[in-house]
Amino acid sequence: MENKVIKVAVVGNPNTGKTTLINAIAGTNLHVGNWPGVTIEKKEAEFEYKGYKIHLIDLPGTYSLSNDTAEEKVAVEFLIKERPDVVIDVVDATNLERNLYLTIQLLELELPLVIALNMWDEAISKGIEIDYKKLESLLCSRAIPTIAAKGEGVQEILDAVIQTYESKSKPKCVLHFEDQLEEELKKIVKVIEEKQPVLFDLYPKRFLVLSLIEGNTSFIEMSINEEVLKAIEKFKNEIKKLYHKDATTIIVEERYSIIISIYEQCVKKHPVKEVDITLILDKIFLHKVFGLPIFFVLMWLLFEFTFELSSPYVDWLDNTLGSFVAPLVAEILNSAGASPWFRSFVTDGIIGGVGFVLVFVPVLFFLYMFMAFLEGSGYMARAAFLMDRFMSVLGLSGKSFIPMIIGFGCNVPAVYATRTLENPKEKILTVLMIPFMSCGARLTVYAFFITIFFTHHRAFVLMFLYLLGVLVAVIVALIYNRFVFKSTSYPFILELPPYRLPTLRYLIKNSWIKTKAFLYEAGTFILATSIVIWFLLHFPIGVKDTENSLFGKISKTVAPVFEPLGFGTWQAAGALMSGFVAKEVVISTMGNIYAEEAFQEEKIEKIDIKEKLMEAGKGFIDANIEAAKKIVSLFGLISIEEEEETTDTSLIEAVRNAFTPLTAFSFLVFLLLYTPCMATVFAIKQELNSWKWAGISILTNLTSAWIVTFIIYNIGKLVIS
């Protein structure tokens, strides 16, 4: 016998912990953040519970069902068309009055409801006492206290969902407006029943009538009868005469009068002697003068901590790969009688390509972890608020800053996040700026070059690159806004969440999810690209010098373009060309190009496996000890003496010989600014529904990259000379 399937929509105001609750219920790893706008489109999870198959749909956070914003449109369309079996309404228990507006509209939709009173612990600590049983009786829906972050109340929610589903009943409550208004609404209902009754077959009666009055009709997929429209206009005129206000205002006021009545019956507030940490911290982080400098200091600390803590693990991985894995594989293949061609394919194409990228995974992990801390603490929302005044100069609002912050992780979801921007010009301008935000994929290349050429200024170099990307994006936005769009900014309304201290579990889980995605990409996409590059480097078959291969010849044709930028070699040109597929591929391509030379010595070396395993194990323990010391030293508790630099691996030595510090820096600047990767280009085309804008984005990035790199390289030459 098959399990019954229950389709459950999860809705709620932004930042009420919807996604956290879904992760707690379904054991999923959907992205969570302590700021509004984390969920911008519906996400799904499925699992079994007590013989039922429960299908959860996480809808974007929305304050109402007014159908005005992109988030509201997604939510309304799903709730009306899909008609879920049960809706879990996630409510912030510390802000019940505001959250109930959406609850009232969900009742108007006549959907079976389970209310999750989330952040219950925070409400108690603030002296808020909610009589949730009373709330249940007033709203005719189950209400469950929950603490999603700790997984508390999860089982009760699931039991309530099953109970609500099995009862097969719609909410019994009809929350009436005042009598005179209700009488006027009945007249509209009567006209629809007479002139266009099919509307009530398709849409919930009360929600439909109120939406027609409020003008929220985009979900209605048919023309409205003229008589019905006349009845609506007549209603509006009558309301205007009676209340001296427009009908929409009266409806909103009536909903709030119901909310206030419920709130007063269910909620008691007790005085608490608690210091408001959020208020104190906001006075510091949102200070008019010091807010931005503090932001830059925090960014610098983020990069400094990332490099300091990841470097022991990078060294360990690099050493293990170069002195153990690659020589061991070469020796095994040699013993097995593998042909030189196949040995080269495995050691150069696979290990030299993908392995080159994997060495820098610890850098990504720690960067993701520190960014998760800023995000989970609530600081990222403050950063967007800080930028609002600055963004208005560009014809944008602070709302555009949120997709740009997402772009520091990956440009693709950042482009999709722009669908929350209602103004088309603002949306296009933001999309054009996003590829300049340095994504995590580029970080592997930065980390590699910075480790080789800028050991003593790692955080400063990395921070400079990130800020340079933002600066160029700003200049590009100013130019487009001045000569193309000429748009003005719109008021930015952002709810600032309270500061929270993210748990270690949250930080590790968040960073691991992103690192795992990168590892998956390395094992599939990057591996495939690396293999293709290797074949191109060895085609035509039998070519002895990779410079004369098909890849080498194409790269040599392009290389003169980069001559004025300081890195006009075919190797650098080839690596950058491959970066159009994905930025991580730049480093794997360099691994392929330089691998043959790099692994030359290891191929003939005899490996003592037991000894090498012990060395690798000891190296990992040492890396942990070193990282622990660095954590302590970062807080000034102890000082660590700088150790002598370790011997370069062959790969690093090959790249060191191919670049100078200046040309390496120029290479990084060009990598930062040039064309977005293939996935981002397709995302731009899809989101703007235009190949023209995708092409303009590529052209803008390539032009900007060449000009900026040319300026920086030539200034560098003047300084050095």
Short mmCIF file of C-alpha atoms in Angstrom, two decimals, residues 321 342-358 522 526-527 530-531 534 588 591-592 595 599:
data_model
loop_
_atom_site.label_atom_id
_atom_site.label_comp_id
_atom_site.label_asym_id
_atom_site.label_seq_id
_atom_site.Cartn_x
_atom_site.Cartn_y
_atom_site.Cartn_z
CA LEU A 321 49.54 15.62 -3.45
CA PHE A 342 48.10 6.89 -20.33
CA ARG A 343 50.48 7.74 -17.48
CA SER A 344 50.61 11.29 -18.74
CA PHE A 345 46.81 11.41 -19.00
CA VAL A 346 46.33 10.35 -15.36
CA THR A 347 49.17 12.26 -13.72
CA ASP A 348 49.06 15.39 -15.88
CA GLY A 349 45.44 15.52 -17.05
CA ILE A 350 43.67 14.44 -13.87
CA ILE A 351 46.02 14.93 -10.92
CA GLY A 352 47.76 17.93 -12.42
CA GLY A 353 44.41 19.50 -13.32
CA VAL A 354 41.80 18.73 -10.66
CA GLY A 355 44.37 18.17 -7.90
CA PHE A 356 45.74 21.64 -8.49
CA VAL A 357 42.29 23.02 -7.67
CA LEU A 358 41.56 20.78 -4.68
CA ALA A 522 35.54 19.51 -9.15
CA ILE A 526 36.13 20.60 -13.69
CA LEU A 527 37.35 17.03 -14.19
CA SER A 530 40.46 19.25 -17.42
CA ILE A 531 40.37 16.07 -19.51
CA TRP A 534 44.61 17.66 -21.72
CA SER A 588 43.27 23.30 -13.41
CA GLY A 591 48.02 22.54 -13.73
CA ASN A 592 47.67 20.69 -17.04
CA ALA A 595 52.12 19.42 -14.97
CA PHE A 599 55.87 15.81 -12.08
#
